[in-house]
XYZ file of C-alpha atoms in Angstrom:
382
model
C -11.029 -8.297 -24.073
C -13.527 -7.537 -21.003
C -14.189 -11.069 -20.062
C -10.309 -11.709 -20.108
C -8.708 -8.946 -18.982
C -11.477 -7.415 -16.208
C -13.480 -10.401 -15.297
C -14.207 -10.701 -11.640
C -11.728 -13.011 -9.823
C -12.855 -16.483 -9.195
C -11.415 -18.351 -6.124
C -8.366 -19.691 -7.316
C -7.462 -16.211 -8.680
C -7.911 -14.594 -5.592
C -5.455 -17.318 -4.025
C -3.166 -16.314 -6.392
C -3.869 -12.418 -5.776
C -3.297 -13.002 -2.204
C -0.199 -15.300 -2.831
C 1.843 -12.323 -4.925
C 0.906 -9.558 -2.039
C 2.367 -12.095 0.625
C 5.306 -12.909 -1.591
C 6.205 -9.114 -2.921
C 4.843 -6.973 -0.287
C 5.017 -9.315 2.917
C 1.380 -8.845 3.575
C -0.447 -12.040 4.676
C -3.835 -13.214 2.979
C -4.304 -9.705 1.528
C -6.610 -9.837 -1.684
C -5.961 -6.521 -2.866
C -5.454 -2.741 -2.028
C -8.318 -0.274 -2.554
C -8.615 3.185 -3.369
C -10.581 5.708 -5.734
C -10.268 8.728 -7.950
C -12.474 11.495 -8.995
C -12.475 11.651 -13.089
C -13.212 15.492 -13.983
C -15.917 15.630 -16.293
C -17.852 18.625 -17.939
C -21.029 19.876 -16.400
C -23.604 17.380 -17.308
C -26.918 19.029 -18.492
C -29.561 19.291 -16.188
C -27.771 17.366 -13.297
C -27.835 20.312 -10.719
C -25.036 19.611 -8.201
C -25.376 15.639 -8.420
C -21.979 15.552 -9.808
C -20.297 18.519 -8.149
C -17.671 17.309 -5.762
C -16.237 18.227 -2.383
C -13.348 19.703 -4.370
C -15.657 22.035 -6.059
C -15.159 20.546 -9.813
C -17.753 18.010 -11.551
C -16.688 14.665 -11.606
C -17.671 10.438 -11.591
C -15.640 8.093 -9.409
C -13.534 4.996 -10.169
C -13.087 2.768 -7.092
C -10.710 0.064 -7.717
C -9.004 -2.901 -5.918
C -5.615 -3.222 -7.210
C -3.082 -6.311 -7.409
C 0.173 -6.894 -6.232
C 1.754 -6.404 -9.507
C -0.162 -3.158 -10.571
C -3.358 -4.379 -12.111
C -6.797 -3.728 -11.498
C -9.068 -6.680 -9.923
C -11.962 -4.953 -9.618
C -13.420 -1.604 -10.487
C -16.601 0.376 -9.872
C -17.156 3.319 -12.374
C -19.668 6.126 -12.553
C -20.656 7.231 -8.943
C -21.397 10.924 -8.931
C -18.985 12.864 -7.497
C -21.270 14.761 -4.926
C -21.653 11.261 -3.314
C -21.283 11.950 0.796
C -18.381 10.631 2.905
C -18.833 6.788 3.079
C -21.418 6.766 0.160
C -18.786 5.816 -2.469
C -17.920 2.700 -1.117
C -20.921 1.431 0.500
C -23.113 1.973 -2.308
C -20.837 0.580 -4.990
C -21.019 -3.043 -6.411
C -17.546 -3.607 -4.803
C -18.642 -2.647 -1.035
C -21.766 -4.480 -1.461
C -19.741 -7.866 -2.478
C -17.304 -7.011 0.472
C -20.136 -6.545 3.141
C -22.185 -9.338 1.723
C -19.020 -11.899 1.457
C -19.997 -12.473 -2.421
C -16.393 -12.266 -3.437
C -15.365 -16.237 -3.220
C -12.106 -14.938 -1.196
C -9.319 -17.402 -0.001
C -10.091 -19.291 3.511
C -9.382 -17.861 6.698
C -5.739 -18.612 8.125
C -5.006 -19.571 11.341
C -1.529 -18.027 13.108
C 0.377 -20.118 15.316
C -1.507 -18.676 18.530
C -4.676 -19.812 16.896
C -5.429 -16.208 15.759
C -7.518 -15.347 13.126
C -6.067 -14.078 9.567
C -8.992 -13.832 7.226
C -8.683 -12.627 3.588
C -8.870 -8.750 3.654
C -8.512 -5.895 1.489
C -5.873 -2.935 2.628
C -6.789 0.814 2.417
C -5.592 4.194 3.764
C -7.384 6.337 6.488
C -10.011 7.709 4.097
C -11.575 4.308 4.339
C -13.514 2.428 7.188
C -12.167 -0.356 9.161
C -14.010 -3.596 8.682
C -13.435 -7.085 9.308
C -12.479 -7.634 5.607
C -10.958 -4.062 5.209
C -7.776 -2.754 7.121
C -6.373 0.682 7.452
C -3.786 2.075 9.439
C -3.856 2.846 13.292
C -5.019 6.476 13.765
C -2.138 8.785 15.203
C -1.780 12.410 14.749
C 1.962 11.372 14.661
C 3.953 8.456 14.677
C 5.342 8.944 18.408
C 1.703 8.583 19.330
C 1.299 5.065 18.589
C 3.241 2.189 20.300
C 5.638 -0.105 18.584
C 3.371 -2.813 17.513
C 1.066 -0.453 16.012
C 3.934 1.475 14.216
C 5.301 -1.910 12.550
C 1.539 -2.686 11.535
C 1.456 0.887 9.926
C 4.216 0.441 8.239
C 3.711 -3.216 6.993
C -0.051 -2.175 5.671
C 1.516 1.234 4.101
C 4.071 -0.560 2.200
C 1.477 -3.116 0.740
C -1.185 -0.561 0.213
C 1.152 1.551 -2.212
C 0.538 -0.656 -5.017
C -2.699 1.159 -5.684
C -1.353 4.527 -5.868
C 1.230 2.816 -8.060
C -1.484 1.530 -10.318
C -3.707 4.447 -10.595
C -0.171 6.436 -11.486
C 0.925 4.205 -14.247
C -2.532 3.818 -15.513
C -3.206 8.024 -15.370
C 0.523 8.355 -16.928
C -0.173 5.841 -19.663
C -4.052 7.169 -20.535
C -3.204 11.272 -21.315
C -7.119 11.756 -21.969
C -7.391 11.760 -17.882
C -4.715 14.534 -17.676
C -7.488 17.254 -18.014
C -11.455 17.189 -18.049
C -13.004 14.800 -20.392
C -15.253 16.850 -22.445
C -17.829 14.084 -23.123
C -21.335 13.236 -21.239
C -21.847 10.833 -18.405
C -22.058 7.385 -20.277
C -19.500 8.121 -22.759
C -16.997 8.815 -19.807
C -17.783 5.903 -18.085
C -17.034 3.964 -21.533
C -13.879 5.613 -21.916
C -12.725 4.924 -18.429
C -13.401 1.238 -18.750
C -11.844 0.733 -21.710
C -8.690 2.271 -20.661
C -8.606 0.001 -17.448
C -9.211 -2.996 -19.671
C -6.388 -1.682 -21.923
C -4.229 -1.138 -18.938
C -4.588 -4.467 -17.624
C -3.985 -6.074 -21.125
C -0.436 -4.393 -21.608
C 0.217 -4.556 -17.984
C -0.059 -8.421 -17.983
C 2.040 -8.390 -21.227
C 4.972 -6.174 -19.551
C 4.249 -3.506 -21.649
C 4.312 -0.444 -19.543
C 5.440 1.826 -22.463
C 8.093 2.861 -20.474
C 6.306 3.822 -17.373
C 7.860 2.881 -13.979
C 6.515 2.106 -10.663
C 8.463 3.207 -7.482
C 11.127 1.209 -6.722
C 14.459 0.758 -4.876
C 18.000 0.389 -6.125
C 21.085 -0.085 -4.100
C 19.787 1.082 -0.910
C 18.181 4.298 -2.815
C 14.487 4.858 -3.232
C 13.703 5.876 -6.709
C 10.060 7.106 -7.708
C 8.491 6.049 -10.427
C 8.429 7.654 -13.673
C 4.642 7.943 -13.807
C 5.024 10.448 -10.556
C 6.765 13.037 -12.862
C 4.157 12.580 -15.811
C 1.124 13.183 -13.573
C 2.635 15.906 -11.406
C 0.459 18.791 -13.004
C -2.514 17.073 -13.981
C -5.972 17.944 -12.959
C -8.023 15.491 -14.247
C -8.296 12.915 -11.437
C -8.292 13.664 -7.731
C -8.535 11.443 -4.367
C -11.706 10.929 -2.760
C -12.820 12.029 0.450
C -12.949 10.186 3.905
C -15.277 7.303 3.643
C -17.548 6.846 6.737
C -17.439 6.843 10.608
C -14.428 5.764 12.518
C -16.750 3.814 14.888
C -15.628 0.055 13.634
C -17.014 -2.942 15.212
C -15.122 -4.989 17.638
C -14.623 -7.696 15.275
C -12.942 -5.517 13.070
C -10.666 -4.399 15.622
C -9.872 -7.459 16.952
C -8.997 -8.682 13.107
C -6.644 -5.797 12.837
C -4.928 -6.954 15.926
C -4.372 -10.050 14.841
C -2.358 -8.992 11.675
C -0.461 -6.644 13.943
C 0.481 -9.474 16.550
C 1.439 -11.760 13.559
C 4.007 -9.059 12.325
C 5.692 -9.036 15.660
C 5.915 -12.951 15.782
C 8.609 -15.241 14.893
C 6.058 -16.845 12.580
C 6.070 -13.894 10.284
C 6.891 -15.047 6.919
C 8.890 -12.023 5.975
C 11.826 -13.604 8.039
C 12.250 -15.827 4.805
C 12.957 -12.945 2.415
C 14.803 -10.215 1.932
C 13.118 -7.201 3.495
C 13.379 -3.615 2.085
C 12.737 -0.983 4.778
C 10.665 1.636 2.826
C 9.229 4.510 5.040
C 8.983 6.970 2.367
C 5.398 6.890 2.293
C 5.498 7.607 6.069
C 7.649 10.818 6.025
C 4.930 12.944 6.349
C 4.814 11.804 9.858
C 8.310 12.656 10.730
C 8.985 15.944 12.417
C 10.839 18.928 10.712
C 14.551 18.403 10.493
C 14.661 14.471 10.389
C 14.533 13.843 6.849
C 15.158 10.126 5.378
C 18.156 9.489 3.562
C 17.724 8.973 -0.061
C 13.931 9.643 0.284
C 12.367 11.144 -2.552
C 9.675 13.464 -2.456
C 6.794 11.529 -3.312
C 5.625 8.282 -1.609
C 7.559 5.126 -3.049
C 7.352 1.441 -2.798
C 10.165 -1.182 -2.995
C 10.972 -4.051 -5.049
C 12.536 -7.409 -3.593
C 15.869 -8.747 -5.037
C 15.691 -12.057 -6.368
C 19.226 -13.092 -7.825
C 22.147 -13.563 -5.836
C 23.953 -10.983 -7.235
C 21.448 -8.181 -6.303
C 21.262 -9.977 -2.757
C 25.094 -9.029 -2.704
C 24.150 -5.570 -3.121
C 22.445 -5.405 0.167
C 24.381 -3.030 2.452
C 25.421 -4.170 6.138
C 24.171 -1.779 9.028
C 27.556 -0.353 10.308
C 27.952 0.108 14.101
C 29.225 3.681 13.254
C 25.690 4.664 11.831
C 24.263 3.778 15.416
C 22.565 6.934 16.131
C 21.988 8.034 12.374
C 18.847 6.273 11.878
C 18.141 7.352 8.538
C 21.247 6.001 7.014
C 19.995 2.100 8.591
C 17.383 1.819 5.715
C 19.055 -0.867 3.922
C 18.355 -4.300 2.773
C 18.774 -7.376 5.320
C 19.373 -10.906 3.919
C 17.278 -13.129 6.278
C 18.617 -16.790 6.004
C 15.489 -19.290 6.183
C 16.381 -20.760 9.832
C 14.515 -20.792 12.791
C 17.443 -19.050 14.821
C 17.439 -16.082 12.235
C 13.617 -15.874 12.370
C 13.594 -15.077 15.869
C 15.363 -12.141 15.864
C 12.719 -10.106 14.013
C 11.648 -8.080 16.566
C 14.778 -6.667 16.938
C 14.573 -5.338 13.305
C 11.017 -4.145 13.650
C 12.297 -2.007 16.933
C 15.164 -0.543 14.896
C 12.590 0.073 12.021
C 10.263 1.606 14.271
C 12.945 3.829 16.272
C 13.689 5.161 12.551
C 9.984 5.884 12.313
C 10.026 7.840 15.652
C 10.429 11.662 16.629
C 13.841 12.985 17.269
C 13.270 13.112 20.938
C 12.725 9.327 21.132
C 15.474 8.655 18.887
C 17.560 10.411 21.431
C 16.451 8.595 24.342
C 17.090 5.496 23.003
C 20.582 4.408 24.613
C 23.669 3.542 22.790
C 23.873 0.197 24.608
C 20.095 -0.723 23.411
C 20.779 0.356 19.713
C 24.358 -1.750 20.025
C 22.325 -4.643 21.595
C 19.867 -4.406 18.775
C 22.838 -4.457 15.909
C 24.379 -7.238 17.508
C 21.531 -9.604 17.313
C 21.116 -8.261 13.717
C 24.486 -8.722 12.681
C 24.304 -12.419 12.257
C 21.276 -11.896 9.469
C 23.329 -9.730 7.352
C 24.724 -10.935 4.061
C 27.864 -8.744 3.484
C 29.615 -10.739 0.658
């Protein structure tokens, strides 16, 4: 089963993975979302503090790249929990292949302006910024970032949630990870690898055993059922910050290219139904400004694909001009150049939603009316 369900992707497989990320999550040339978890183990004999991690328990690390449909594309299992910041990714087989360009990824694309859009992986702020690994723009709060940076962070966070849901479904299905595993190091590695293979096998068959990922229904963000299952688990934990913030200029430039692409009329998302989902960014909002329908935990979204589902899309009402949390609804974008030109208005409105109260209150009613007027032609209200 390993050769079929946990084989390193070939060139054509990476192309399909990237296509699904662009189709489902509107992130171009993305080959996967990366994250890692500490898996609790009993203290190995004569190991000293090798497996003792920063959260004060013994563990090995499961580092993984997830696909757009919640499967594991690549995993690295067994790094000792004590490994220092930056060491887990850098010393892993995955990190080495990324760094050395050994993964046979899709070709670099060029935007209409000629900017390079290379194949990349995406991660959260725990990971270092690399030419092949994008992370969010840093800011203690959303209002510290310029509009294009906010939009980039939103788009990356939306796509990155795939790996969180993958780990969530994985741990909710295999309850052996609910508590520390009482076995030696090699056995824990074997158990983990077996569960990863079975996860991919069952996910490919569509058998999730009733476990759901985060989704969106009728304008309401619904957290995946896995969140309730694993809420009190102590068997897995997040990995620490991975390395320094001193990225090379090439990495900054590539991230800027993606940011500029998201602000351009060329952005492929203009041909789709976009579901604004900012629940994963609620932690950056000030107190007293909750998002409407936002669950307590982070959520991702699923796109509607049938005409009947499209008609469920809710229009932005002029009466909601200053009630920004209520504007998180689907917008049906027709596949025409004229409609594609209004994307920056849509993103501007999204950014205002993500801004602090003070920024929202300083946005003039005239400006908001103008934005909504430009968006009016994009809304399907049938």
